[in-house]
């Protein structure tokens, strides 16, 4: 199968050589490079104390990067038509993994949350796969049921019957942040898919009401909801993490204290290299560095949205909805993570795309980037559109003709 993928039409081997959307690729590579530098800096003290090697987390992050690049390379070879065909199977796989992670002896518990399945030296976070595969399924549904989505009430009730169980499984871990990002992204996809506004407003209102109910149903969530409003009231209690993050922002001022010179990473700020890496970045690189980082996130997110728009104009609707969904996932995670770091939102364990330490998140970010690059290439070459059909016959050994390379 891999040999056929390597030989089939792809942006990695064209008449012009490697044919990728270099603005998006450059923006994401810049974020990945910045993430590697900041993780090395933010984790050095903790890594030295826990493992005796200050570069321990950096080495593991590099391994995750290699895995992510390999997964992205393979993803670039797979046509969007195959993702569409197997979107239902992938969603079923996501369901199975979300159930397995909750089973005793399989799911790995860290800080009271069962979000990982251990595989020796590596841990798989099913919620990351679930977000990606759910976006693909919803994109396929919007293509298959386009008229029903726009004209009938059942058009948006059916995807809710899929999102509901996934949200319940995510909340059971518990992973409220991933639930909010996934549900929000899928609702945005449904809106772009043409849901009638009169039906869309009650849907959003219902989701917000359920979100409020979930947030107030657990005591620890209520504490987070109230403490972020005034973290200094319990500076050494429940507001400790946020107050230390705010100190990091204050120390950074405009131009920062210098790379590697953070004080907060020295056991003051918990999870400095994961959920709160942006606070360390602001301390070391200052407001200027933080704004440049935000600018990079804005650029890649808007570029991803434009890729979806271009694909939709080319009548490649599945690819368009996938691009929209992936961009919304990025935007949601960036807004929540940075919002938590600066104290605008309650503390929530959600990684910053491309920047935070975390194997599953980093690999899925690389796969998402590869999907967007593939979508942009297929749009320019008209593969997968209404006018040009791209099927399995393009993978046969005899596909090497000029006609096959252009997908007929």
PDB file of C-alpha atoms in Angstrom, residues 62-219:
ATOM      1  CA  UNK A  62      12.573  15.817  19.165  1.00  0.00           C
ATOM      2  CA  UNK A  63      11.496  12.169  18.979  1.00  0.00           C
ATOM      3  CA  UNK A  64       7.851  13.272  18.838  1.00  0.00           C
ATOM      4  CA  UNK A  65       8.783  15.745  16.098  1.00  0.00           C
ATOM      5  CA  UNK A  66      10.379  12.979  14.026  1.00  0.00           C
ATOM      6  CA  UNK A  67       7.266  10.826  14.489  1.00  0.00           C
ATOM      7  CA  UNK A  68       5.087  13.812  13.586  1.00  0.00           C
ATOM      8  CA  UNK A  69       7.080  14.542  10.427  1.00  0.00           C
ATOM      9  CA  UNK A  70       6.880  10.871   9.417  1.00  0.00           C
ATOM     10  CA  UNK A  71       3.115  10.824   9.994  1.00  0.00           C
ATOM     11  CA  UNK A  72       2.777  14.088   8.066  1.00  0.00           C
ATOM     12  CA  UNK A  73       4.831  12.684   5.185  1.00  0.00           C
ATOM     13  CA  UNK A  74       2.525   9.669   4.885  1.00  0.00           C
ATOM     14  CA  UNK A  75      -0.556  11.886   5.202  1.00  0.00           C
ATOM     15  CA  UNK A  76       0.621  14.002   2.261  1.00  0.00           C
ATOM     16  CA  UNK A  77       0.518  10.877   0.094  1.00  0.00           C
ATOM     17  CA  UNK A  78      -3.105   9.990   0.885  1.00  0.00           C
ATOM     18  CA  UNK A  79      -5.797  11.590  -1.324  1.00  0.00           C
ATOM     19  CA  UNK A  80      -8.703  13.270   0.434  1.00  0.00           C
ATOM     20  CA  UNK A  81     -11.051  10.849  -1.337  1.00  0.00           C
ATOM     21  CA  UNK A  82      -9.693   7.996   0.798  1.00  0.00           C
ATOM     22  CA  UNK A  83     -10.104   9.962   4.023  1.00  0.00           C
ATOM     23  CA  UNK A  84     -13.695  10.633   3.001  1.00  0.00           C
ATOM     24  CA  UNK A  85     -14.334   6.968   2.213  1.00  0.00           C
ATOM     25  CA  UNK A  86     -13.045   5.736   5.556  1.00  0.00           C
ATOM     26  CA  UNK A  87     -14.281   8.619   7.752  1.00  0.00           C
ATOM     27  CA  UNK A  88     -16.922   6.393   9.354  1.00  0.00           C
ATOM     28  CA  UNK A  89     -14.365   3.691  10.169  1.00  0.00           C
ATOM     29  CA  UNK A  90     -12.014   6.263  11.666  1.00  0.00           C
ATOM     30  CA  UNK A  91     -14.817   7.641  13.837  1.00  0.00           C
ATOM     31  CA  UNK A  92     -15.544   4.117  15.099  1.00  0.00           C
ATOM     32  CA  UNK A  93     -11.848   3.745  15.938  1.00  0.00           C
ATOM     33  CA  UNK A  94     -12.020   7.006  17.912  1.00  0.00           C
ATOM     34  CA  UNK A  95     -15.015   5.674  19.869  1.00  0.00           C
ATOM     35  CA  UNK A  96     -13.153   2.468  20.722  1.00  0.00           C
ATOM     36  CA  UNK A  97     -10.072   4.348  21.923  1.00  0.00           C
ATOM     37  CA  UNK A  98     -12.158   6.742  24.034  1.00  0.00           C
ATOM     38  CA  UNK A  99     -13.804   3.760  25.708  1.00  0.00           C
ATOM     39  CA  UNK A 100     -10.532   1.880  26.210  1.00  0.00           C
ATOM     40  CA  UNK A 101      -8.871   4.820  27.937  1.00  0.00           C
ATOM     41  CA  UNK A 102     -11.541   4.696  30.652  1.00  0.00           C
ATOM     42  CA  UNK A 103     -11.068   0.983  31.389  1.00  0.00           C
ATOM     43  CA  UNK A 104      -9.031   0.029  34.474  1.00  0.00           C
ATOM     44  CA  UNK A 105      -5.619  -1.309  33.595  1.00  0.00           C
ATOM     45  CA  UNK A 106      -5.618   0.310  30.143  1.00  0.00           C
ATOM     46  CA  UNK A 107      -6.065   4.026  30.702  1.00  0.00           C
ATOM     47  CA  UNK A 108      -3.194   5.834  32.406  1.00  0.00           C
ATOM     48  CA  UNK A 109      -4.178   8.308  35.101  1.00  0.00           C
ATOM     49  CA  UNK A 110      -2.219  11.536  35.593  1.00  0.00           C
ATOM     50  CA  UNK A 111      -3.323  14.255  38.034  1.00  0.00           C
ATOM     51  CA  UNK A 112      -6.742  12.650  38.439  1.00  0.00           C
ATOM     52  CA  UNK A 113      -7.494  12.403  34.702  1.00  0.00           C
ATOM     53  CA  UNK A 114      -7.506   9.275  32.537  1.00  0.00           C
ATOM     54  CA  UNK A 115      -6.521  10.654  29.148  1.00  0.00           C
ATOM     55  CA  UNK A 116      -3.682   8.410  27.997  1.00  0.00           C
ATOM     56  CA  UNK A 117      -3.113   4.832  26.877  1.00  0.00           C
ATOM     57  CA  UNK A 118       0.426   3.708  27.623  1.00  0.00           C
ATOM     58  CA  UNK A 119       2.582   2.028  24.969  1.00  0.00           C
ATOM     59  CA  UNK A 120       5.919   1.535  26.712  1.00  0.00           C
ATOM     60  CA  UNK A 121       7.878   4.772  26.411  1.00  0.00           C
ATOM     61  CA  UNK A 122       5.011   6.575  24.656  1.00  0.00           C
ATOM     62  CA  UNK A 123       1.483   7.534  25.620  1.00  0.00           C
ATOM     63  CA  UNK A 124      -1.400   7.877  23.188  1.00  0.00           C
ATOM     64  CA  UNK A 125      -4.041  10.531  23.929  1.00  0.00           C
ATOM     65  CA  UNK A 126      -7.263   9.299  22.265  1.00  0.00           C
ATOM     66  CA  UNK A 127      -8.933  12.714  22.508  1.00  0.00           C
ATOM     67  CA  UNK A 128      -6.464  14.106  19.955  1.00  0.00           C
ATOM     68  CA  UNK A 129      -7.368  11.407  17.436  1.00  0.00           C
ATOM     69  CA  UNK A 130     -11.053  11.806  18.287  1.00  0.00           C
ATOM     70  CA  UNK A 131     -10.972  15.510  17.391  1.00  0.00           C
ATOM     71  CA  UNK A 132      -9.361  14.840  14.013  1.00  0.00           C
ATOM     72  CA  UNK A 133     -11.559  11.873  13.068  1.00  0.00           C
ATOM     73  CA  UNK A 134     -14.761  13.584  14.200  1.00  0.00           C
ATOM     74  CA  UNK A 135     -13.980  16.570  11.989  1.00  0.00           C
ATOM     75  CA  UNK A 136     -13.522  14.194   9.053  1.00  0.00           C
ATOM     76  CA  UNK A 137     -16.801  12.411   9.780  1.00  0.00           C
ATOM     77  CA  UNK A 138     -18.757  15.666  10.078  1.00  0.00           C
ATOM     78  CA  UNK A 139     -17.184  16.874   6.813  1.00  0.00           C
ATOM     79  CA  UNK A 140     -18.275  13.686   5.080  1.00  0.00           C
ATOM     80  CA  UNK A 141     -21.756  13.986   6.565  1.00  0.00           C
ATOM     81  CA  UNK A 142     -22.121  17.552   5.289  1.00  0.00           C
ATOM     82  CA  UNK A 143     -21.260  16.360   1.781  1.00  0.00           C
ATOM     83  CA  UNK A 144     -23.553  13.305   1.863  1.00  0.00           C
ATOM     84  CA  UNK A 145     -26.510  15.060   3.506  1.00  0.00           C
ATOM     85  CA  UNK A 146     -26.114  18.573   2.142  1.00  0.00           C
ATOM     86  CA  UNK A 147     -29.776  19.036   1.242  1.00  0.00           C
ATOM     87  CA  UNK A 148     -30.999  17.497   4.497  1.00  0.00           C
ATOM     88  CA  UNK A 149     -28.670  19.721   6.526  1.00  0.00           C
ATOM     89  CA  UNK A 150     -30.020  22.850   4.869  1.00  0.00           C
ATOM     90  CA  UNK A 151     -33.688  21.962   4.631  1.00  0.00           C
ATOM     91  CA  UNK A 152     -34.653  19.564   7.431  1.00  0.00           C
ATOM     92  CA  UNK A 153     -34.549  19.525  11.203  1.00  0.00           C
ATOM     93  CA  UNK A 154     -32.984  16.071  11.184  1.00  0.00           C
ATOM     94  CA  UNK A 155     -30.052  17.509   9.264  1.00  0.00           C
ATOM     95  CA  UNK A 156     -28.434  18.842  12.432  1.00  0.00           C
ATOM     96  CA  UNK A 157     -30.003  16.438  14.920  1.00  0.00           C
ATOM     97  CA  UNK A 158     -28.148  13.455  13.425  1.00  0.00           C
ATOM     98  CA  UNK A 159     -24.615  14.855  13.909  1.00  0.00           C
ATOM     99  CA  UNK A 160     -25.592  15.787  17.457  1.00  0.00           C
ATOM    100  CA  UNK A 161     -26.315  12.097  18.067  1.00  0.00           C
ATOM    101  CA  UNK A 162     -22.681  11.453  17.156  1.00  0.00           C
ATOM    102  CA  UNK A 163     -21.177  14.401  19.007  1.00  0.00           C
ATOM    103  CA  UNK A 164     -23.174  13.684  22.166  1.00  0.00           C
ATOM    104  CA  UNK A 165     -21.582  10.291  23.026  1.00  0.00           C
ATOM    105  CA  UNK A 166     -18.111  11.567  22.114  1.00  0.00           C
ATOM    106  CA  UNK A 167     -18.582  14.566  24.417  1.00  0.00           C
ATOM    107  CA  UNK A 168     -19.774  12.282  27.227  1.00  0.00           C
ATOM    108  CA  UNK A 169     -16.687  10.059  26.846  1.00  0.00           C
ATOM    109  CA  UNK A 170     -14.377  13.086  26.833  1.00  0.00           C
ATOM    110  CA  UNK A 171     -16.032  14.497  29.940  1.00  0.00           C
ATOM    111  CA  UNK A 172     -15.674  11.121  31.660  1.00  0.00           C
ATOM    112  CA  UNK A 173     -11.858  11.323  31.401  1.00  0.00           C
ATOM    113  CA  UNK A 174     -12.397  14.261  32.312  1.00  0.00           C
ATOM    114  CA  UNK A 175     -11.278  16.578  29.475  1.00  0.00           C
ATOM    115  CA  UNK A 176     -13.576  19.583  29.425  1.00  0.00           C
ATOM    116  CA  UNK A 177     -11.235  21.651  27.245  1.00  0.00           C
ATOM    117  CA  UNK A 178     -11.113  19.099  24.436  1.00  0.00           C
ATOM    118  CA  UNK A 179     -14.889  18.771  24.617  1.00  0.00           C
ATOM    119  CA  UNK A 180     -15.416  22.512  24.210  1.00  0.00           C
ATOM    120  CA  UNK A 181     -12.965  22.753  21.297  1.00  0.00           C
ATOM    121  CA  UNK A 182     -14.405  19.730  19.462  1.00  0.00           C
ATOM    122  CA  UNK A 183     -18.077  20.615  19.893  1.00  0.00           C
ATOM    123  CA  UNK A 184     -17.433  24.263  19.033  1.00  0.00           C
ATOM    124  CA  UNK A 185     -15.507  23.343  15.877  1.00  0.00           C
ATOM    125  CA  UNK A 186     -18.178  20.908  14.689  1.00  0.00           C
ATOM    126  CA  UNK A 187     -20.972  23.437  15.311  1.00  0.00           C
ATOM    127  CA  UNK A 188     -19.018  25.988  13.263  1.00  0.00           C
ATOM    128  CA  UNK A 189     -18.678  23.402  10.469  1.00  0.00           C
ATOM    129  CA  UNK A 190     -22.431  22.762  10.543  1.00  0.00           C
ATOM    130  CA  UNK A 191     -23.067  26.487  10.314  1.00  0.00           C
ATOM    131  CA  UNK A 192     -20.813  26.764   7.263  1.00  0.00           C
ATOM    132  CA  UNK A 193     -22.528  23.687   5.883  1.00  0.00           C
ATOM    133  CA  UNK A 194     -25.736  25.688   5.605  1.00  0.00           C
ATOM    134  CA  UNK A 195     -27.836  25.008   8.723  1.00  0.00           C
ATOM    135  CA  UNK A 196     -30.838  27.301   8.817  1.00  0.00           C
ATOM    136  CA  UNK A 197     -30.154  30.195  11.195  1.00  0.00           C
ATOM    137  CA  UNK A 198     -33.494  29.695  12.969  1.00  0.00           C
ATOM    138  CA  UNK A 199     -32.389  26.151  13.844  1.00  0.00           C
ATOM    139  CA  UNK A 200     -28.785  27.122  14.514  1.00  0.00           C
ATOM    140  CA  UNK A 201     -29.534  29.663  17.261  1.00  0.00           C
ATOM    141  CA  UNK A 202     -31.429  27.191  19.514  1.00  0.00           C
ATOM    142  CA  UNK A 203     -28.639  24.665  18.893  1.00  0.00           C
ATOM    143  CA  UNK A 204     -25.951  27.071  20.092  1.00  0.00           C
ATOM    144  CA  UNK A 205     -28.098  28.134  23.043  1.00  0.00           C
ATOM    145  CA  UNK A 206     -28.599  24.492  24.018  1.00  0.00           C
ATOM    146  CA  UNK A 207     -24.894  23.714  23.805  1.00  0.00           C
ATOM    147  CA  UNK A 208     -24.035  26.773  25.916  1.00  0.00           C
ATOM    148  CA  UNK A 209     -26.631  25.767  28.506  1.00  0.00           C
ATOM    149  CA  UNK A 210     -25.244  22.228  28.688  1.00  0.00           C
ATOM    150  CA  UNK A 211     -21.725  23.635  28.952  1.00  0.00           C
ATOM    151  CA  UNK A 212     -22.775  25.822  31.861  1.00  0.00           C
ATOM    152  CA  UNK A 213     -24.424  22.836  33.538  1.00  0.00           C
ATOM    153  CA  UNK A 214     -21.278  20.720  33.148  1.00  0.00           C
ATOM    154  CA  UNK A 215     -19.061  23.498  34.515  1.00  0.00           C
ATOM    155  CA  UNK A 216     -21.180  23.911  37.630  1.00  0.00           C
ATOM    156  CA  UNK A 217     -21.745  20.190  38.234  1.00  0.00           C
ATOM    157  CA  UNK A 218     -18.333  19.527  39.825  1.00  0.00           C
ATOM    158  CA  UNK A 219     -16.825  21.337  42.791  1.00  0.00           C
TER     159      UNK A 219
END
